Short mmCIF file of C-alpha atoms in Angstrom, two decimals:
data_model
loop_
_atom_site.label_atom_id
_atom_site.label_comp_id
_atom_site.label_asym_id
_atom_site.label_seq_id
_atom_site.Cartn_x
_atom_site.Cartn_y
_atom_site.Cartn_z
CA MET A 1 37.59 -13.22 -10.99
CA SER A 2 36.90 -9.60 -10.11
CA HIS A 3 34.27 -8.93 -7.44
CA ASP A 4 32.54 -6.33 -9.57
CA PRO A 5 29.86 -8.60 -11.14
CA PHE A 6 28.82 -9.68 -7.66
CA ASP A 7 28.25 -6.07 -6.59
CA THR A 8 25.86 -5.71 -9.51
CA GLN A 9 24.22 -9.05 -8.80
CA ALA A 10 23.80 -8.20 -5.11
CA ALA A 11 21.65 -5.19 -5.99
CA ALA A 12 19.35 -7.18 -8.28
CA TYR A 13 19.27 -10.03 -5.75
CA ALA A 14 18.13 -7.70 -2.97
CA LEU A 15 15.33 -6.51 -5.27
CA GLY A 16 14.36 -10.09 -6.13
CA ALA A 17 15.14 -9.30 -9.77
CA LEU A 18 18.11 -11.59 -10.30
CA ASP A 19 17.24 -14.56 -12.51
CA GLY A 20 18.64 -17.44 -14.57
CA GLU A 21 22.26 -18.42 -14.39
CA GLU A 22 23.28 -15.28 -12.55
CA LEU A 23 20.97 -16.17 -9.67
CA ALA A 24 22.65 -19.56 -9.25
CA GLN A 25 26.08 -17.94 -9.61
CA PHE A 26 25.38 -15.33 -6.97
CA GLU A 27 23.90 -17.80 -4.50
CA ALA A 28 26.97 -19.97 -4.86
CA HIS A 29 29.07 -16.91 -4.14
CA LEU A 30 26.96 -16.06 -1.08
CA GLY A 31 27.43 -19.63 0.12
CA GLN A 32 31.12 -18.82 0.48
CA SER A 33 30.21 -16.19 3.10
CA CYS A 34 31.21 -13.03 1.26
CA ALA A 35 31.12 -10.32 3.93
CA ARG A 36 31.06 -7.58 1.32
CA CYS A 37 27.97 -8.95 -0.44
CA GLU A 38 26.26 -9.62 2.88
CA ALA A 39 26.77 -6.00 3.84
CA THR A 40 25.44 -4.83 0.45
CA LEU A 41 22.41 -7.06 0.84
CA ARG A 42 21.78 -5.89 4.38
CA ASP A 43 21.95 -2.19 3.46
CA SER A 44 19.92 -2.70 0.28
CA ARG A 45 17.16 -4.55 2.11
CA GLN A 46 17.11 -1.82 4.72
CA ALA A 47 16.73 0.84 2.02
CA LEU A 48 14.03 -1.16 0.23
CA ALA A 49 12.17 -1.76 3.50
CA ALA A 50 12.09 2.00 4.03
CA LEU A 51 10.21 2.31 0.72
CA ALA A 52 7.34 0.36 2.29
CA ARG A 53 6.66 3.45 4.40
CA GLU A 54 6.02 5.45 1.24
CA THR A 55 3.10 3.22 0.24
CA PRO A 56 -0.28 4.85 1.03
CA ALA A 57 -1.70 3.53 4.29
CA ALA A 58 -4.18 0.65 4.25
CA ALA A 59 -5.49 -1.09 7.35
CA PRO A 60 -4.81 -4.84 7.50
CA PRO A 61 -8.09 -6.81 7.49
CA PRO A 62 -8.84 -7.78 11.13
CA GLN A 63 -9.70 -11.39 10.27
CA VAL A 64 -6.07 -12.09 9.30
CA LYS A 65 -4.85 -11.66 12.86
CA GLU A 66 -7.73 -13.72 14.19
CA ALA A 67 -6.91 -16.52 11.76
CA LEU A 68 -3.23 -16.44 12.74
CA LEU A 69 -3.98 -16.57 16.46
CA GLY A 70 -6.36 -19.47 15.78
CA ARG A 71 -3.72 -21.28 13.78
CA MET A 72 -1.18 -20.80 16.56
CA ALA A 73 -3.59 -22.10 19.16
CA ALA A 74 -4.22 -25.15 17.00
CA THR A 75 -0.62 -26.04 16.23
CA GLY A 76 1.46 -25.60 19.38
CA PRO A 77 4.69 -23.68 19.92
CA ALA A 78 6.94 -22.50 17.15
CA PRO A 79 9.52 -25.07 16.12
CA ARG A 80 13.18 -24.10 16.32
CA ARG A 81 15.15 -24.69 13.17
CA ARG A 82 18.03 -23.27 11.21
CA ASP A 83 17.04 -20.94 8.43
CA ASP A 84 18.00 -20.66 4.85
CA LEU A 85 16.15 -17.81 3.24
CA ARG A 86 16.02 -19.45 -0.17
CA ALA A 87 14.44 -22.61 1.23
CA ALA A 88 11.72 -20.57 2.91
CA TRP A 89 8.99 -21.80 0.65
CA LEU A 90 9.88 -25.46 1.07
CA ARG A 91 10.26 -24.99 4.80
CA TRP A 92 6.90 -23.31 5.01
CA THR A 93 5.27 -26.18 3.16
CA ILE A 94 6.90 -28.81 5.38
CA ALA A 95 5.99 -26.85 8.49
CA THR A 96 2.40 -26.53 7.33
CA VAL A 97 2.09 -30.22 6.50
CA ALA A 98 3.64 -31.18 9.84
CA ALA A 99 1.37 -28.77 11.66
CA MET A 100 -1.66 -30.19 9.88
CA ILE A 101 -0.69 -33.71 10.99
CA VAL A 102 0.03 -32.64 14.55
CA GLY A 103 -2.91 -30.31 14.83
CA GLY A 104 -4.96 -32.86 12.92
CA PHE A 105 -8.63 -32.30 12.92
CA LEU A 106 -8.45 -29.16 15.01
CA ALA A 107 -6.55 -27.17 12.42
CA GLY A 108 -8.41 -28.69 9.49
CA MET A 109 -11.78 -28.04 10.97
CA TYR A 110 -10.88 -24.55 12.03
CA VAL A 111 -9.68 -23.60 8.55
CA ALA A 112 -12.63 -25.34 6.91
CA ALA A 113 -15.08 -23.53 9.16
CA ARG A 114 -13.48 -20.18 8.43
CA TYR A 115 -13.46 -20.68 4.68
CA GLU A 116 -16.92 -22.09 4.68
CA ALA A 117 -18.13 -19.03 6.51
CA ARG A 118 -16.32 -16.80 4.04
CA LEU A 119 -17.57 -18.74 1.05
CA GLY A 120 -21.09 -18.70 2.42
CA LYS A 121 -20.89 -14.95 2.90
CA LEU A 122 -19.52 -14.47 -0.61
CA ALA A 123 -22.24 -16.68 -2.07
CA ARG A 124 -24.91 -14.70 -0.27
CA GLU A 125 -23.44 -11.41 -1.42
CA THR A 126 -23.17 -12.70 -4.99
CA SER A 127 -26.75 -13.88 -5.12
CA ALA A 128 -27.94 -10.61 -3.57
CA LEU A 129 -26.04 -8.73 -6.28
CA ARG A 130 -27.46 -10.98 -8.98
CA GLY A 131 -30.95 -10.31 -7.69
CA GLU A 132 -30.22 -6.60 -7.66
CA GLU A 133 -28.82 -6.78 -11.18
CA ALA A 134 -31.89 -8.67 -12.46
CA GLY A 135 -34.13 -6.04 -10.84
CA LEU A 136 -32.13 -3.23 -12.45
CA ARG A 137 -32.22 -4.91 -15.87
CA GLU A 138 -35.97 -5.24 -15.60
CA ARG A 139 -36.34 -1.58 -14.72
CA VAL A 140 -34.02 -0.49 -17.52
CA ALA A 141 -36.04 -2.61 -20.00
CA LEU A 142 -39.23 -1.03 -18.68
CA TYR A 143 -37.89 2.51 -19.00
CA GLN A 144 -36.55 1.79 -22.48
CA GLY A 145 -39.98 0.50 -23.51
CA VAL A 146 -41.62 3.64 -22.14
CA VAL A 147 -39.14 5.97 -23.83
CA GLU A 148 -39.70 4.25 -27.16
CA LEU A 149 -43.45 4.51 -26.74
CA LEU A 150 -43.18 8.22 -25.92
CA ARG A 151 -41.23 8.86 -29.11
CA ASP A 152 -44.23 7.71 -31.15
CA PRO A 153 -46.64 10.60 -31.88
CA ALA A 154 -49.57 8.17 -31.73
CA THR A 155 -48.85 7.47 -28.05
CA ARG A 156 -51.18 9.11 -25.54
CA VAL A 157 -50.72 9.73 -21.84
CA ILE A 158 -53.96 9.22 -19.95
CA ALA A 159 -54.47 10.35 -16.35
CA LEU A 160 -56.11 8.06 -13.80
CA ARG A 161 -57.84 9.59 -10.78
CA GLY A 162 -58.48 7.98 -7.42
CA ALA A 163 -62.02 6.94 -6.67
CA GLY A 164 -64.01 5.22 -3.93
CA PRO A 165 -61.79 3.99 -1.07
CA SER A 166 -58.59 5.73 -2.32
CA PRO A 167 -59.44 9.26 -3.53
CA GLU A 168 -55.83 10.50 -3.35
CA ALA A 169 -54.46 7.71 -5.59
CA ARG A 170 -53.10 8.83 -8.98
CA GLY A 171 -52.05 7.03 -12.12
CA ARG A 172 -50.91 7.42 -15.70
CA VAL A 173 -51.35 5.13 -18.65
CA ILE A 174 -48.94 5.53 -21.53
CA TRP A 175 -50.93 4.02 -24.32
CA HIS A 176 -50.41 3.14 -27.96
CA GLU A 177 -53.31 1.38 -29.64
CA THR A 178 -51.26 -1.14 -31.59
CA ALA A 179 -48.20 -1.44 -29.30
CA GLY A 180 -49.95 -1.47 -25.94
CA GLY A 181 -48.44 0.49 -23.08
CA HIS A 182 -47.63 0.87 -19.41
CA VAL A 183 -49.61 1.87 -16.39
CA PHE A 184 -47.95 3.69 -13.47
CA VAL A 185 -49.77 4.24 -10.19
CA ALA A 186 -48.91 6.08 -6.98
CA LYS A 187 -50.41 6.66 -3.54
CA LEU A 188 -52.45 3.49 -3.72
CA PRO A 189 -52.61 1.70 -0.33
CA PRO A 190 -51.25 -1.89 -0.36
CA ALA A 191 -54.01 -4.40 -1.13
CA SER A 192 -55.29 -6.22 1.96
CA PRO A 193 -54.26 -9.90 2.30
CA GLY A 194 -55.98 -12.16 -0.22
CA LYS A 195 -56.65 -9.20 -2.53
CA THR A 196 -54.96 -7.77 -5.61
CA TYR A 197 -55.39 -4.79 -7.87
CA GLU A 198 -56.63 -5.52 -11.38
CA LEU A 199 -56.46 -3.26 -14.41
CA TRP A 200 -59.30 -3.13 -16.92
CA THR A 201 -59.60 -1.77 -20.43
CA ILE A 202 -63.19 -0.72 -21.12
CA THR A 203 -64.38 -0.46 -24.72
CA ARG A 204 -67.97 0.51 -25.49
CA GLY A 205 -68.95 -0.20 -21.89
CA LYS A 206 -67.41 -3.68 -21.83
CA PRO A 207 -64.46 -4.26 -19.42
CA SER A 208 -61.65 -6.67 -20.33
CA PRO A 209 -58.99 -7.80 -17.78
CA ALA A 210 -55.57 -6.22 -18.47
CA GLY A 211 -53.44 -7.78 -15.69
CA VAL A 212 -53.16 -7.86 -11.91
CA PHE A 213 -50.52 -6.02 -9.85
CA GLN A 214 -49.48 -5.17 -6.30
CA VAL A 215 -48.10 -1.86 -5.08
CA ASP A 216 -44.77 -1.54 -3.25
CA GLY A 217 -44.31 -0.16 0.25
CA SER A 218 -44.55 3.42 -1.00
CA GLY A 219 -47.84 2.74 -2.80
CA GLN A 220 -46.31 2.66 -6.29
CA ALA A 221 -46.56 0.13 -9.09
CA SER A 222 -45.84 -0.10 -12.78
CA GLN A 223 -47.19 -2.69 -15.16
CA LYS A 224 -46.95 -3.46 -18.84
CA VAL A 225 -50.28 -3.52 -20.66
CA ALA A 226 -50.81 -5.64 -23.77
CA PRO A 227 -52.59 -4.08 -26.79
CA VAL A 228 -56.28 -4.96 -27.03
CA GLY A 229 -56.55 -4.75 -30.82
CA GLY A 230 -58.64 -1.59 -30.96
CA ARG A 231 -59.44 1.57 -29.12
CA VAL A 232 -59.95 1.78 -25.35
CA ASP A 233 -62.47 4.24 -23.94
CA VAL A 234 -61.62 3.97 -20.25
CA PHE A 235 -58.85 2.49 -18.09
CA ALA A 236 -59.88 1.43 -14.59
CA VAL A 237 -58.37 -0.38 -11.59
CA THR A 238 -60.44 -2.38 -9.14
CA LEU A 239 -59.64 -4.29 -5.96
CA GLU A 240 -60.24 -8.01 -6.58
CA PRO A 241 -59.60 -11.41 -4.98
CA ALA A 242 -55.96 -12.56 -5.34
CA GLY A 243 -55.23 -13.98 -8.80
CA GLY A 244 -57.72 -11.69 -10.50
CA VAL A 245 -61.17 -12.32 -11.96
CA PRO A 246 -62.53 -12.31 -15.56
CA ALA A 247 -65.05 -9.55 -14.84
CA PRO A 248 -64.81 -6.80 -12.22
CA THR A 249 -66.47 -7.47 -8.87
CA GLY A 250 -64.74 -5.05 -6.45
CA PRO A 251 -64.75 -1.28 -6.00
CA ILE A 252 -63.07 0.97 -8.59
CA VAL A 253 -59.97 2.58 -7.03
CA LEU A 254 -58.59 4.38 -10.11
CA ALA A 255 -60.16 5.34 -13.42
CA SER A 256 -59.60 7.56 -16.44
CA SER A 257 -62.34 9.89 -17.56
CA LYS A 258 -64.19 8.76 -20.67
CA GLU A 259 -62.99 10.50 -23.80
CA MET B 1 21.61 -2.49 18.95
CA SER B 2 18.62 -4.33 20.31
CA SER B 3 15.23 -2.89 19.34
CA ALA B 4 11.76 -3.60 20.66
CA GLY B 5 11.03 -5.45 17.41
CA ALA B 6 14.11 -7.65 17.82
CA ASP B 7 13.10 -8.48 21.41
CA LEU B 8 9.67 -9.55 20.21
CA ILE B 9 11.19 -11.82 17.56
CA ARG B 10 13.53 -13.34 20.15
CA ASN B 11 10.56 -14.09 22.43
CA MET B 12 8.61 -15.53 19.52
CA ALA B 13 11.58 -17.77 18.77
CA ALA B 14 11.37 -19.02 22.36
CA GLY B 15 7.78 -20.05 21.64
CA ASP B 16 6.19 -17.10 23.46
CA ARG B 17 2.81 -16.62 21.83
CA ASP B 18 2.20 -13.41 23.76
CA ALA B 19 4.99 -11.80 21.75
CA PHE B 20 3.27 -12.50 18.47
CA SER B 21 0.33 -10.14 18.91
CA PRO B 22 2.42 -6.97 19.52
CA PHE B 23 4.79 -8.06 16.74
CA TYR B 24 1.86 -8.32 14.34
CA ASP B 25 0.36 -5.02 15.49
CA ARG B 26 3.69 -3.31 14.95
CA TYR B 27 4.53 -4.61 11.47
CA ALA B 28 1.26 -5.61 9.77
CA PRO B 29 0.28 -1.95 9.15
CA LEU B 30 3.68 -1.46 7.51
CA VAL B 31 3.70 -4.48 5.22
CA TYR B 32 0.00 -4.81 4.35
CA PRO B 33 -0.14 -1.66 2.18
CA LEU B 34 2.95 -2.88 0.33
CA ILE B 35 1.47 -6.34 -0.22
CA LEU B 36 -1.79 -4.78 -1.40
CA ARG B 37 0.08 -2.49 -3.78
CA ILE B 38 1.90 -5.49 -5.28
CA VAL B 39 -0.91 -8.06 -5.49
CA ARG B 40 -3.74 -5.50 -5.96
CA GLU B 41 -6.60 -7.73 -4.84
CA ARG B 42 -7.64 -7.41 -1.20
CA ALA B 43 -8.46 -11.11 -0.87
CA ASP B 44 -5.03 -12.07 -2.23
CA ALA B 45 -3.35 -9.45 -0.05
CA ALA B 46 -5.05 -10.85 3.07
CA ASP B 47 -3.87 -14.37 2.18
CA VAL B 48 -0.32 -13.21 1.59
CA LEU B 49 -0.34 -11.20 4.83
CA GLN B 50 -1.38 -14.28 6.76
CA GLU B 51 1.27 -16.41 5.02
CA VAL B 52 4.01 -13.88 5.79
CA PHE B 53 3.23 -13.63 9.49
CA TRP B 54 2.72 -17.35 9.87
CA GLU B 55 6.12 -17.88 8.31
CA ALA B 56 7.62 -15.22 10.58
CA TRP B 57 6.22 -16.99 13.63
CA GLN B 58 7.49 -20.35 12.43
CA SER B 59 10.99 -19.16 11.65
CA ALA B 60 11.50 -16.48 14.29
CA SER B 61 14.48 -18.45 15.60
CA THR B 62 16.34 -17.84 12.35
CA TYR B 63 16.29 -14.05 12.67
CA ASP B 64 19.82 -12.70 12.92
CA PRO B 65 20.01 -9.07 14.09
CA GLY B 66 23.44 -8.84 12.48
CA ARG B 67 21.87 -9.32 9.05
CA GLY B 68 19.28 -6.57 9.27
CA THR B 69 16.61 -4.85 11.28
CA PRO B 70 13.31 -6.59 12.10
CA GLU B 71 11.67 -4.16 9.67
CA ALA B 72 13.92 -5.25 6.80
CA TRP B 73 13.39 -8.88 7.80
CA ILE B 74 9.60 -8.73 7.65
CA VAL B 75 9.40 -6.40 4.63
CA THR B 76 11.74 -8.67 2.65
CA ARG B 77 9.55 -11.65 3.51
CA ALA B 78 6.40 -9.73 2.57
CA ARG B 79 7.82 -8.58 -0.78
CA THR B 80 9.05 -12.07 -1.62
CA ARG B 81 5.67 -13.67 -0.90
CA ALA B 82 3.68 -10.91 -2.64
CA ILE B 83 5.86 -11.18 -5.74
CA ASP B 84 5.55 -15.00 -5.70
CA ARG B 85 1.81 -14.44 -5.67
CA VAL B 86 1.68 -11.96 -8.58
CA ARG B 87 4.02 -14.13 -10.62
CA SER B 88 1.78 -17.15 -10.14
CA ILE B 89 -1.31 -15.09 -10.92
CA ARG B 90 0.37 -13.82 -14.06
CA ARG B 91 1.38 -17.30 -15.14
CA ARG B 92 -2.18 -18.42 -14.57
CA ASN B 93 -3.74 -15.52 -16.42
CA GLU B 94 -1.11 -15.49 -19.10
CA ARG B 95 -1.89 -11.87 -19.57
CA PHE B 96 0.98 -9.73 -18.69
CA GLY B 97 0.40 -6.18 -19.76
CA ALA B 98 -2.81 -5.08 -18.10
CA PRO B 99 -2.30 -6.14 -14.47
CA LEU B 100 1.23 -4.82 -14.57
CA GLU B 101 0.14 -1.43 -15.83
CA GLU B 102 -2.33 -1.35 -12.99
CA ALA B 103 0.26 -2.41 -10.48
CA LEU B 104 2.52 0.43 -11.51
CA ALA B 105 -0.19 3.02 -11.77
CA ALA B 106 -0.92 5.23 -8.81
CA PRO B 107 -2.62 3.01 -6.24
CA PRO B 108 -6.41 3.25 -5.96
CA GLY B 109 -8.17 4.62 -2.89
CA MET B 110 -6.56 2.57 -0.16
CA GLY B 111 -8.09 4.30 2.77
CA GLY B 112 -6.57 7.14 4.72
CA ASP B 113 -7.08 10.77 4.06
CA ALA B 114 -5.67 12.01 0.77
CA ALA B 115 -4.81 15.46 2.10
CA GLN B 116 -3.06 13.90 5.09
CA ARG B 117 -1.05 11.62 2.85
CA ALA B 118 -0.11 14.56 0.67
CA ALA B 119 1.03 16.44 3.75
CA ASP B 120 3.08 13.44 4.93
CA ARG B 121 4.71 13.24 1.55
CA SER B 122 5.66 16.86 1.53
CA VAL B 123 7.43 16.43 4.87
CA ILE B 124 9.26 13.23 3.99
CA ARG B 125 9.99 13.49 0.33
CA SER B 126 9.74 10.10 -1.32
CA ALA B 127 13.11 8.40 -1.58
CA LEU B 128 12.03 7.10 -4.99
CA ASP B 129 11.39 10.65 -6.16
CA ARG B 130 15.00 11.44 -5.46
CA LEU B 131 16.29 8.87 -7.94
CA ALA B 132 17.04 9.57 -11.58
CA ASP B 133 14.00 8.65 -13.71
CA VAL B 134 15.76 5.70 -15.36
CA GLN B 135 16.77 4.34 -11.97
CA ARG B 136 13.34 4.79 -10.45
CA GLU B 137 11.73 3.07 -13.42
CA VAL B 138 13.71 -0.17 -13.10
CA ILE B 139 13.40 -0.26 -9.33
CA GLU B 140 9.64 0.26 -9.44
CA LEU B 141 9.23 -2.46 -12.07
CA ALA B 142 11.03 -4.90 -9.79
CA TYR B 143 9.76 -3.62 -6.43
CA TYR B 144 6.06 -3.24 -7.19
CA GLY B 145 5.74 -5.20 -10.43
CA GLY B 146 7.84 -8.22 -9.44
CA LEU B 147 9.74 -8.26 -12.74
CA THR B 148 13.19 -9.84 -13.00
CA GLN B 149 16.05 -7.97 -14.64
CA THR B 150 15.58 -9.96 -17.88
CA GLU B 151 11.87 -9.14 -17.95
CA ILE B 152 12.61 -5.48 -17.30
CA ALA B 153 15.10 -5.41 -20.18
CA GLU B 154 12.52 -6.95 -22.53
CA ARG B 155 9.85 -4.60 -21.38
CA LEU B 156 11.91 -1.46 -21.70
CA GLN B 157 13.67 -2.75 -24.81
CA GLN B 158 17.00 -1.94 -23.28
CA PRO B 159 20.13 -4.08 -23.20
CA LEU B 160 20.27 -6.29 -20.09
CA GLY B 161 23.59 -4.71 -19.13
CA THR B 162 21.97 -1.27 -19.06
CA VAL B 163 19.19 -2.52 -16.79
CA LYS B 164 21.70 -4.15 -14.42
CA THR B 165 23.69 -0.93 -14.22
CA ARG B 166 20.56 1.12 -13.49
CA ILE B 167 19.46 -1.30 -10.77
CA ARG B 168 22.88 -1.16 -9.18
CA SER B 169 23.22 2.61 -9.30
CA GLY B 170 19.60 3.08 -8.21
CA LEU B 171 20.15 0.92 -5.16
CA GLU B 172 23.40 2.66 -4.36
CA ARG B 173 21.50 5.93 -4.37
CA LEU B 174 18.69 4.49 -2.21
CA ARG B 175 21.20 3.20 0.32
CA GLU B 176 22.80 6.62 0.42
CA ILE B 177 19.42 8.30 1.01
CA THR B 178 18.59 5.83 3.79
CA ARG B 179 21.93 6.51 5.45
CA GLN B 180 21.30 10.27 5.31
CA GLN B 181 17.86 9.84 6.86
CA ALA B 182 19.30 7.66 9.61
CA THR B 183 21.81 10.30 10.69
#
């Protein structure tokens, strides 16, 4: 048999692309110590290794080295054995199993601790992202609602001015008589402990509760307001005991002017 | 010729743990980008990197300087493990096209300064760029995509014999380029 097919197979073998019957055939040939194929393989692997340098740089994650040093510390010195490149996977498995038995609890616990830490970190990151996503969804829904309201010519935008303890506070109510609306406030100081802000719709002098809210660290808040089934003369915000009350008791902090 | 890398492997084979750290520092920055390029996912790449170096530590005594440089030894191991990994991922996902397209596309931001990389490339022109297109194509499909010659033939809809010939001639050319660079 001519050597030519083996030259072709050696190239594919070096690339890891030889498969099927040809792979078995070539390995049998290599088993007969063909110096020519060994030289081809050596030079091909050298050339292919040089390609690794053409890959854009990326820094190896530092925890890999730590894990390896930990594994070494847990499993003792490297065993000496003869190598057969093709049996590498099997050898690795046997070595790992043996190391696990020898290193016993030490190795097991070390690996478990590492993975647990990683899993815990991943779980925390995932739940943080979920929370963030839920927050974003809520905001998008809010903005969509507002945009839809603003498209309707019957929607009004009513200004709220600061009063009493917070003269510089400002607010806007986007209001549609049948659809309800949203209130946005700014520059309102955070409510003191045990207190909350409460929105009121006042019709013909009679206030009705329209929801409680808190402001964020920058003094802002936004809140959906349900329709009241008729016209509203004045919107007002008061400072009330936490949980809100059925009729206003505290000072007015924001109010619209009567129309 | 005995290199610093070969000395480190010899000491590792003697069970010298102190040799492992410099060995890792020397070769991990070379093989990690390649592993990442092949497996794509950083978590998978980190696993494969650990597997490769653990295996290198375990079988340091089998390294034969007559059969190749330490660089070729570790890169071959890294490619083999990375390709094992993508093949098993592919079998699991049973979706073949998309990840492969990604694997062969220009790599995403992998760190490093783009202008610097461009400058490096202009100095050392890519060996792959110096191959004929048909040669480069089959070698990239195997090298980065982990395809076998039969899979490449199916994918390119070319006769298997044509693919084999391109692989052989492509590698001949690559060996020639490496020899030129060495001298």
